[in-house]
Coordinates of C-alpha atoms in Angstrom, one line a residue:
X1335 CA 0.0 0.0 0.0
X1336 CA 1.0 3.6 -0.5
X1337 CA 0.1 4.6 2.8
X1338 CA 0.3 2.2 5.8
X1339 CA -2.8 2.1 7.5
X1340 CA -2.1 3.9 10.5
X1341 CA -2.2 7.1 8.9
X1342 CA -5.7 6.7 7.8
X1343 CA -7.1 8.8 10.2
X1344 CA -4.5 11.6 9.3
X1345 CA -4.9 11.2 5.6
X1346 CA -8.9 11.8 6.3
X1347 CA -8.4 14.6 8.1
X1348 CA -6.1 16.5 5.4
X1349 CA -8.4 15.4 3.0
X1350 CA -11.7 16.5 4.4
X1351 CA -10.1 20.1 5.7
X1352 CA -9.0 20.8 2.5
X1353 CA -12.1 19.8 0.8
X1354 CA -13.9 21.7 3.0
X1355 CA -11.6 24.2 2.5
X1356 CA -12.1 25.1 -1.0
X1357 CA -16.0 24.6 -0.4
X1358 CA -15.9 27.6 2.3
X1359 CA -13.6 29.4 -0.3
X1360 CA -16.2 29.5 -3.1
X1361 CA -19.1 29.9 -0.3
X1362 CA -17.3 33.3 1.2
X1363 CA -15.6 34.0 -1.8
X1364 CA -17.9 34.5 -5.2
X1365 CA -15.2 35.7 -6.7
X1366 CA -13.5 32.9 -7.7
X1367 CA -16.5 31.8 -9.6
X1368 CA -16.6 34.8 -11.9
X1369 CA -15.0 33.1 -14.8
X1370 CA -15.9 32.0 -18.1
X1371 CA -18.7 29.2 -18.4
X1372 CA -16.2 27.1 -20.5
X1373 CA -13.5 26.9 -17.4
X1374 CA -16.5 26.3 -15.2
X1375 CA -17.9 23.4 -17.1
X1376 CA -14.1 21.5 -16.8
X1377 CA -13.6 22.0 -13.3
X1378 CA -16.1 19.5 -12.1
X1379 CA -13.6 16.8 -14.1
X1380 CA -10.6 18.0 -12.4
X1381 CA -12.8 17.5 -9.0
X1382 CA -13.7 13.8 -10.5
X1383 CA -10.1 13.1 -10.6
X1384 CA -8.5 14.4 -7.5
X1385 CA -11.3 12.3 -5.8
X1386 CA -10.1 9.7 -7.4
X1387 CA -6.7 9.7 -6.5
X1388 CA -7.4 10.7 -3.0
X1389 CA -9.4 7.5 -2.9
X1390 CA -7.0 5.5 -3.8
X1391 CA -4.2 6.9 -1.7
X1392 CA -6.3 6.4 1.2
X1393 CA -5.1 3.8 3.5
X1394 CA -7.7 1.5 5.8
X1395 CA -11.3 0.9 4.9
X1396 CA -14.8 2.3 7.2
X1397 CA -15.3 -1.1 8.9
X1398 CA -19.3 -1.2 7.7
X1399 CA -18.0 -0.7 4.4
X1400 CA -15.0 -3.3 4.8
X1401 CA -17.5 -5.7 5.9
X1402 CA -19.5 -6.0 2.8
X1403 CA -16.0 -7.6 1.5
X1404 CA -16.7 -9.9 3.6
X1405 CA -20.0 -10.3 1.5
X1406 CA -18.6 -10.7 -1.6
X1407 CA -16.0 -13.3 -0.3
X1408 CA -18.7 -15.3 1.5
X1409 CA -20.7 -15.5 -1.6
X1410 CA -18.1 -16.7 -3.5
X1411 CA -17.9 -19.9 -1.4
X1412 CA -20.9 -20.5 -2.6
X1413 CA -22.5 -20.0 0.5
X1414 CA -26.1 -18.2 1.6
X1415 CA -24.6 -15.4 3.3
X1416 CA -28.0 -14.7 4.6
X1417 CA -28.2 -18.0 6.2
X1418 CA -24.6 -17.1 8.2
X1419 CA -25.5 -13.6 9.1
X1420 CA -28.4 -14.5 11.0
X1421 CA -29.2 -11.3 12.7
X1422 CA -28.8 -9.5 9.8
X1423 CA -26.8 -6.9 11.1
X1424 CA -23.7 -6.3 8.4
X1425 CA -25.8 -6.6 5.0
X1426 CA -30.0 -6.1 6.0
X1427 CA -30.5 -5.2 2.2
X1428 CA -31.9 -7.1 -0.8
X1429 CA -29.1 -9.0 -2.8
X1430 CA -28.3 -6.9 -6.1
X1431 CA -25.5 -4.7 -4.3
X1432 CA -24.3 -8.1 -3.2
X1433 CA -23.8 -9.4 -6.9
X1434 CA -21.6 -6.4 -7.4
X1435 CA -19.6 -7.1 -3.9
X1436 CA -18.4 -10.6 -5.5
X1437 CA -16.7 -8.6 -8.6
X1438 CA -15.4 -6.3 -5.8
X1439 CA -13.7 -8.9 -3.3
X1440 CA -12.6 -10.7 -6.3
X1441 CA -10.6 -7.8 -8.1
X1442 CA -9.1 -7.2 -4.5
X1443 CA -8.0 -10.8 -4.3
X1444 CA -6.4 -10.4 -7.6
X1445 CA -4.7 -7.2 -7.2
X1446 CA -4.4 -6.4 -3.3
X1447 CA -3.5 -2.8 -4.4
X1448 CA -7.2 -1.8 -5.2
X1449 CA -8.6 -2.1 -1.6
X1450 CA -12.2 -3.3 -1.8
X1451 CA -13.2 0.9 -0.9
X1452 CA -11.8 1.4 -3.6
X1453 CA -13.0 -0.5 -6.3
X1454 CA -17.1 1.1 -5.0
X1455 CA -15.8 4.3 -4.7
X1456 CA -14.6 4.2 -8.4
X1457 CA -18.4 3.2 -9.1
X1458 CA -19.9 5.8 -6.8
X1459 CA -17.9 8.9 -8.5
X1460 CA -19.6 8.4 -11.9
X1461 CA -23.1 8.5 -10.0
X1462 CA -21.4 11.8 -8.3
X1463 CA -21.0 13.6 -12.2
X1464 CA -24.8 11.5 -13.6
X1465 CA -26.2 13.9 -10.2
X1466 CA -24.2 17.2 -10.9
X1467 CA -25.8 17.0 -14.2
X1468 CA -29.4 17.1 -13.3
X1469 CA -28.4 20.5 -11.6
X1470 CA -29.2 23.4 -13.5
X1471 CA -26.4 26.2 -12.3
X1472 CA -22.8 25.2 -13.9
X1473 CA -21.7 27.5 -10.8
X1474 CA -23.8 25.3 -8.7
X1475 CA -22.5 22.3 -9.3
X1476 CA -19.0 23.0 -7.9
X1477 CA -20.8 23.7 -4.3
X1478 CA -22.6 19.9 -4.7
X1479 CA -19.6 18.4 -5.7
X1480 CA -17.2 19.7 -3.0
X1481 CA -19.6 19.6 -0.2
X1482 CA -18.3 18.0 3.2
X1483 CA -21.8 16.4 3.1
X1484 CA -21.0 14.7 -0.3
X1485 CA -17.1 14.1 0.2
X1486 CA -17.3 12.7 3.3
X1487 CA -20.2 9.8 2.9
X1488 CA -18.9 9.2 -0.6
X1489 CA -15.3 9.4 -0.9
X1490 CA -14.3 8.9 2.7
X1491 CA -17.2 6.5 3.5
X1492 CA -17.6 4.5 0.6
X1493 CA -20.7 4.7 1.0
X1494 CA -23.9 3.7 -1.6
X1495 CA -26.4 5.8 -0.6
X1496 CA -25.7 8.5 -3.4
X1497 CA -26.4 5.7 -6.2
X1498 CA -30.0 5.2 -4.1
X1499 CA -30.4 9.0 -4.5
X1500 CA -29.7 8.7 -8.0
X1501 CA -31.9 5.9 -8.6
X1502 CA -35.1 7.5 -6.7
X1503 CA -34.5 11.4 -8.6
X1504 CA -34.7 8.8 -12.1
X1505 CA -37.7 7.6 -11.2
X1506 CA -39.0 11.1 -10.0
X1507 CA -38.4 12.6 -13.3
X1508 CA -40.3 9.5 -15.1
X1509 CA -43.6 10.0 -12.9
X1510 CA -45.6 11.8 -14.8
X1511 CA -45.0 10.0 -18.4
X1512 CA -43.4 6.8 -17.6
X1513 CA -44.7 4.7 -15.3
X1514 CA -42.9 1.6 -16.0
X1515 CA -39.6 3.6 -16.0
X1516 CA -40.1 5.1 -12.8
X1517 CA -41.3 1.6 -11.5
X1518 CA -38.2 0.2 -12.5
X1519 CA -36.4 3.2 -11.2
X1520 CA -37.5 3.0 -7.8
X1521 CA -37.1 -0.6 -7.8
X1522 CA -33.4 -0.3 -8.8
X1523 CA -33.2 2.2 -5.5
X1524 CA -34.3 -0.2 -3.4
X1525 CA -32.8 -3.0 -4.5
X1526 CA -29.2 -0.6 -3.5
X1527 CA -30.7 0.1 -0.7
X1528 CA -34.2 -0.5 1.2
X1529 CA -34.4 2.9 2.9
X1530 CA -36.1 5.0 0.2
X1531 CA -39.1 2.7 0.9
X1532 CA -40.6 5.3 3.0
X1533 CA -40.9 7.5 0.0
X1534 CA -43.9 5.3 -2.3
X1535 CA -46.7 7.0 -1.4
X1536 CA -45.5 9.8 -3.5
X1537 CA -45.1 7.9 -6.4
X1538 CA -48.7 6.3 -6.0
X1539 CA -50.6 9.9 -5.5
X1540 CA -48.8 11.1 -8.6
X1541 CA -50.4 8.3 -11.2
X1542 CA -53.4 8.0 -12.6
X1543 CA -55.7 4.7 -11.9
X1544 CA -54.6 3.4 -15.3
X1545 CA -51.1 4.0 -14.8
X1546 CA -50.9 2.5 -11.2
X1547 CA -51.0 -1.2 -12.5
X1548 CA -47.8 -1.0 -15.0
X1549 CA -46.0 1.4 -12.2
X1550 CA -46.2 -1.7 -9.8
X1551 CA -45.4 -4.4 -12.2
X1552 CA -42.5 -2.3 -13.4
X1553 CA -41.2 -1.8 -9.6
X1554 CA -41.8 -5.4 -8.0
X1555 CA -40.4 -7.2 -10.9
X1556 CA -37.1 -6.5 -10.7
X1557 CA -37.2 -7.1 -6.6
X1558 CA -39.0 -10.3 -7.4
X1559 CA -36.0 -11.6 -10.4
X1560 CA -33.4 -10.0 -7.8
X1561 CA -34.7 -12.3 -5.1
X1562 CA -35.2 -15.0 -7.8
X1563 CA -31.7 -15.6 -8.9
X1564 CA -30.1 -15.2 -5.8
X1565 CA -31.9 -18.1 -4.1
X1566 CA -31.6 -20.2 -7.3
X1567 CA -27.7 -19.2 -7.3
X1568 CA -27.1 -19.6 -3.1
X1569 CA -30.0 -22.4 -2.6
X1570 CA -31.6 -19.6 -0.3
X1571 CA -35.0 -19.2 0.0
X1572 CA -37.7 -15.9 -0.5
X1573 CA -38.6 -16.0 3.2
X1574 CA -34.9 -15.8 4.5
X1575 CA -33.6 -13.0 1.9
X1576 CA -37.0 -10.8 2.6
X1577 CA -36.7 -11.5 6.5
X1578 CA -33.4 -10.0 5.7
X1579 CA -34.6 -7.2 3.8
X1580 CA -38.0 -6.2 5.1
X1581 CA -37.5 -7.2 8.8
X1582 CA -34.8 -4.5 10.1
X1583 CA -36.2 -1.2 8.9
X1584 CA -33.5 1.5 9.0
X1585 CA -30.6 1.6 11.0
X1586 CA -31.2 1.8 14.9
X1587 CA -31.0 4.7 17.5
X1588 CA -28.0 6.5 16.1
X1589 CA -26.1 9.8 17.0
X1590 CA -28.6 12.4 15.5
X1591 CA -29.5 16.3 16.6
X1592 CA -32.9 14.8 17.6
X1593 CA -31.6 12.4 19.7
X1594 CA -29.2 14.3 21.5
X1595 CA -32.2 16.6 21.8
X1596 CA -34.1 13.9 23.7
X1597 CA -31.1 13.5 26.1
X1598 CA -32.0 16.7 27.6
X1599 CA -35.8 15.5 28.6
X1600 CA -36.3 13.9 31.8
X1601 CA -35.4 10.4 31.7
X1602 CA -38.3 8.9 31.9
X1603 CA -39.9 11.1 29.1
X1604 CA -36.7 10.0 26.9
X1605 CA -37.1 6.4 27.4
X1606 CA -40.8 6.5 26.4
X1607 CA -40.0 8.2 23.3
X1608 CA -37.0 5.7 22.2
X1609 CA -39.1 2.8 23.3
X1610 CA -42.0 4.4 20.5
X1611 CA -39.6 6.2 17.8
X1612 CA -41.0 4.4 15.0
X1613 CA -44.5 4.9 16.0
X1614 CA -44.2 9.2 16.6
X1615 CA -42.0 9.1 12.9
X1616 CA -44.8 7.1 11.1
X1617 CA -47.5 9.5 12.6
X1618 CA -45.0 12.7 11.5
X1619 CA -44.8 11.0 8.1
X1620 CA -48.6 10.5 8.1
X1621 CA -49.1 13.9 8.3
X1622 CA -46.4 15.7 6.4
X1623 CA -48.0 13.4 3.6
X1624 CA -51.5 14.7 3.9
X1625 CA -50.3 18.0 3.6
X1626 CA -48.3 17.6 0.6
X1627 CA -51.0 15.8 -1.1
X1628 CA -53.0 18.6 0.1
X1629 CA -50.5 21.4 -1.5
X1630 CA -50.5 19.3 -4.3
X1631 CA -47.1 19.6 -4.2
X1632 CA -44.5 18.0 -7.0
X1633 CA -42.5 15.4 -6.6
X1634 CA -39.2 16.3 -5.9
X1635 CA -40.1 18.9 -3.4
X1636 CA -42.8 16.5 -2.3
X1637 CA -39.5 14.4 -1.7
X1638 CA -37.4 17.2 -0.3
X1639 CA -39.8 17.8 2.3
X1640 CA -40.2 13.4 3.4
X1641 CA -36.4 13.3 3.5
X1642 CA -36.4 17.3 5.9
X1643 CA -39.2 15.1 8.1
X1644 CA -37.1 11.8 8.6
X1645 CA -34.0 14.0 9.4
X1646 CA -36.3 16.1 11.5
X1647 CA -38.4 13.4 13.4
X1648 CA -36.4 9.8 12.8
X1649 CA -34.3 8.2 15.7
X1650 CA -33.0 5.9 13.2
X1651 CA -30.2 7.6 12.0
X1652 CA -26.2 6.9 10.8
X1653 CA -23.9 9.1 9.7
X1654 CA -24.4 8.0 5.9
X1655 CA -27.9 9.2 5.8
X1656 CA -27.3 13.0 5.8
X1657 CA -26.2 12.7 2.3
X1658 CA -30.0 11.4 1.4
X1659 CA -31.6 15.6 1.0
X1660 CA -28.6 17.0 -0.6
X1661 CA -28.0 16.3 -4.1
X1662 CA -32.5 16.4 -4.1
X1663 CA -32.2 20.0 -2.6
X1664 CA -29.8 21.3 -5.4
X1665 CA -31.7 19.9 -8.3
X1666 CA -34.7 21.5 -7.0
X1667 CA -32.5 25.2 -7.0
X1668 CA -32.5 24.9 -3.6
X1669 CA -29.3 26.5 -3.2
X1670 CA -28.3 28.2 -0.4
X1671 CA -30.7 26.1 1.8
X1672 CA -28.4 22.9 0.8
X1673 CA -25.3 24.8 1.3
X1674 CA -26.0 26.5 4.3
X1675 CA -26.9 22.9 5.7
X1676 CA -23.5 21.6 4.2
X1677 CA -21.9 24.5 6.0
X1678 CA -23.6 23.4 9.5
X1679 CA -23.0 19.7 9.0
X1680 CA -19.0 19.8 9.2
X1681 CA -18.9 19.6 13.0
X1682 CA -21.4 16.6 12.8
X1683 CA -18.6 14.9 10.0
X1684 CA -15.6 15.7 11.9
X1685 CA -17.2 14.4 15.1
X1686 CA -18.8 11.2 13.6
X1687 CA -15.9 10.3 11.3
X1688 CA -13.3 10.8 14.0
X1689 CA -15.1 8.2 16.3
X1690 CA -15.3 5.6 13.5
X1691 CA -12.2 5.5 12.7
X1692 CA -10.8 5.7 16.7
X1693 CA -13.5 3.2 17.9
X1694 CA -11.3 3.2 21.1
X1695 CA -12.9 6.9 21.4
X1696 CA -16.1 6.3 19.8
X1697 CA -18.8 8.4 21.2
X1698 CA -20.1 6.0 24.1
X1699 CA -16.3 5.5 25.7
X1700 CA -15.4 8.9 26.0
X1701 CA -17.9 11.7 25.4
X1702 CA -21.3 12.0 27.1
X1703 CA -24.4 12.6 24.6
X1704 CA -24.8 16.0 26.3
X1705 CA -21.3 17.0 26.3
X1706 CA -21.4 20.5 25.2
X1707 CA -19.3 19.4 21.7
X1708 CA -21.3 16.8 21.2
X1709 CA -24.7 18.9 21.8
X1710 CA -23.1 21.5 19.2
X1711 CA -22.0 19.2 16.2
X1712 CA -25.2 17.0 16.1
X1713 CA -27.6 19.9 17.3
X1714 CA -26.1 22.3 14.1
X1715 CA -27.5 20.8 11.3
X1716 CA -30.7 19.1 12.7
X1717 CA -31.5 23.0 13.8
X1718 CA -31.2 23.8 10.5
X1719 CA -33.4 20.5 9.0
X1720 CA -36.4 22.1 11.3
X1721 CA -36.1 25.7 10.0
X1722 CA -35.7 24.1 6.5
X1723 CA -38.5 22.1 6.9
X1724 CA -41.1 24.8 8.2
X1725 CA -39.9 27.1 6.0
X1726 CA -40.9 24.7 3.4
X1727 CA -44.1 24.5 4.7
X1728 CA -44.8 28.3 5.3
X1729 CA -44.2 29.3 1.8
X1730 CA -47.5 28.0 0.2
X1731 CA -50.6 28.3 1.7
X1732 CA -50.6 26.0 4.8
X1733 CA -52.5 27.5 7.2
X1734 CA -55.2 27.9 4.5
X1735 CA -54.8 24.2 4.0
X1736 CA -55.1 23.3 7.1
X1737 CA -57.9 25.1 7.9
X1738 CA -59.1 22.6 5.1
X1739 CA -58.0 19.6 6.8

């Protein structure tokens, strides 16, 4: 390796300050972005390739992500990895990022050099330049692709959430004339992964009766030949790969603003509302959706505002998921709300990513959730997810709508 492994928490560091460096720059700075369209359009490739290099420099793997090697290698035993990870804890997804994972651990067994991290990360930048194109602003796209809330997940992380995000803005654009595109869309996004579940009833409200039918068919098809061929291939069964799939939904309690939040209640209060999490963000989720269908909003702010309520109201929460609003927010010209939330969510990064990769200072060992740094990282951007949100709300006619309700 070109970097021994013990310097992978320094080589994070230097790369996510100067990332975030040249973010801030261009964020305090306009300046710099007064130059010709032309230039601007050939930055974004010079971004695509320090990324890459800085990817593969990096030494030491995110152990969730490392595990999924572990995937791959089980798999090519020709063993039913669901039937070994019984709790489903290191892959509770459906099997199609699996099938990739083999390729993965098998070009690392061939050539050690290209850590497994590696070899997705070189996937997930592509899906980094498909997003920057959906964005309007040439300009823009510079801020998307050197936010600390996109470097950090994607290139430090490894991360496959951004090729979900990609997936569920695909079928989004296909909603109104392509139902079976956007079926197979939003299957393909939670094939990656299951999480953008939480969004269908958007995609339902938006059809027409007749279009319903080839909308589903389109969008359980490809779960249902997924499924299919991996229990033909492992001798698994449907029942073992859906308990897998369907029976751990999201991540659990995880450091979050709302959960730090929560600390601050008295205990008793705090230990009924983790003990009933899911129910109060199902109700929240309830509710945000009756209003949009109300507004009659669109789609992809109809999706902006479901992904402001989970990371508003959901205990479930890992570090990866802050990415999920982001690249959604800029396509829908939401500028300087997605900025100013990158801005707010480096203390969150720094924090979290310093704690995974010293687990002998993780959070639990050494910091209290209501040490005052702790309070100020997490609390930061989840401040901002609830003035985002109701600002969201307050710009249409809601109290009229209400009033309706």
């Amino acid at each position: 390796m070109l970097i021994p492994d013990r310097f992978f928490p320094l080589v994070i560091l230097i790369g996510f300050f100067l990332n975030t460096l040249f973010f801030l720059t261009l964020f305090f700075i306009p300046k710099y972005l007064r130059i010709s369209p032309q230039k601007i359009k050939s930055l974004p490739k010079i971004i695509y390739l320090i990324y890459l290099i800085y990817a593969f420099i990096l030494p030491g793997e995110i152990q969730d992500v490392g595990l999924f090697s572990s995937v791959g290698y089980i798999l090519r035993q020709n063993l039913d990895f669901y039937q070994i990870d019984v709790s489903h804890g290191t892959y509770p997804f459906f099997p199609f990022m699996a099938f990739f994972y083999i390729i993965a651990n098998w070009i690392n067994e061939v050539l050690p050099i290209l850590r497994f991290s590696f070899i997705v990360k070189i996937t997930l930048i592509p899906v980094l330049y498909f997003l920057s194109r959906e964005i309007p602003d040439y300009r823009q796209r510079l801020f998307f692709l050197l936010s600390p809330v996109v470097f950090a997940p994607v290139i430090i992380h490894g991360q496959a959430d951004i090729l979900v995000v990609l997936f569920l803005i695909l079928a989004i654009k296909q909603i109104r004339q392509k139902p079976i595109l956007s079926g197979l869309f939003y299957s393909l996004s939670i094939l990656t992964k299951s999480w953008s579940v939480f969004l269908f009833p958007l995609f339902l409200w938006h059809f027409r009766f007749r279009k319903i039918l080839p909308f589903i068919i389109a969008f359980i098809l490809p779960i249902f030949l997924d499924v299919f061929i991996y229990t033909r291939l492992f001798h698994s069964s449907f029942k073992v790969v859906l308990n897998a799939a369907l029976g751990h939904p999201g991540s659990g309690t995880g450091e979050s603003g709302l959960s730090q939040f929560i600390f601050l209640l008295p205990k008793s209060l705090n230990q009924f509302i983790f003990q009933n999490h899911r129910i109060f963000t199902s109700l929240f989720f309830f509710l945000f959706y009756l209003i949009i269908f109300l507004k009659k909003v669109n789609p992809l702010k109809g999706a902006k505002v479901i992904l402001l309520v989970f990371n508003v109201f959901s205990l479930a929460w890992g570090v990866q998921y802050i990415i999920w609003l982001l690249p959604i927010a800029f396509i829908d010209k939401d500028y300087l709300n997605a900025k100013i939330y990158s801005i707010l969510s480096i203390p969150y990064l720094v924090l979290m990513y310093f704690a995974i990769t010293h687990e002998k200072f993780l959070l639990t060992n050494i910091l209290k959730p209501t040490d005052p740094i702790v309070l100020f990282s997490l609390l930061l951007p989840w401040s901002f997810s609830v003035f985002w949100l109701w600002r969201e709300m307050s710009r249409s006619s809601l109290i009229q709508k209400l009033r309706m309700i």
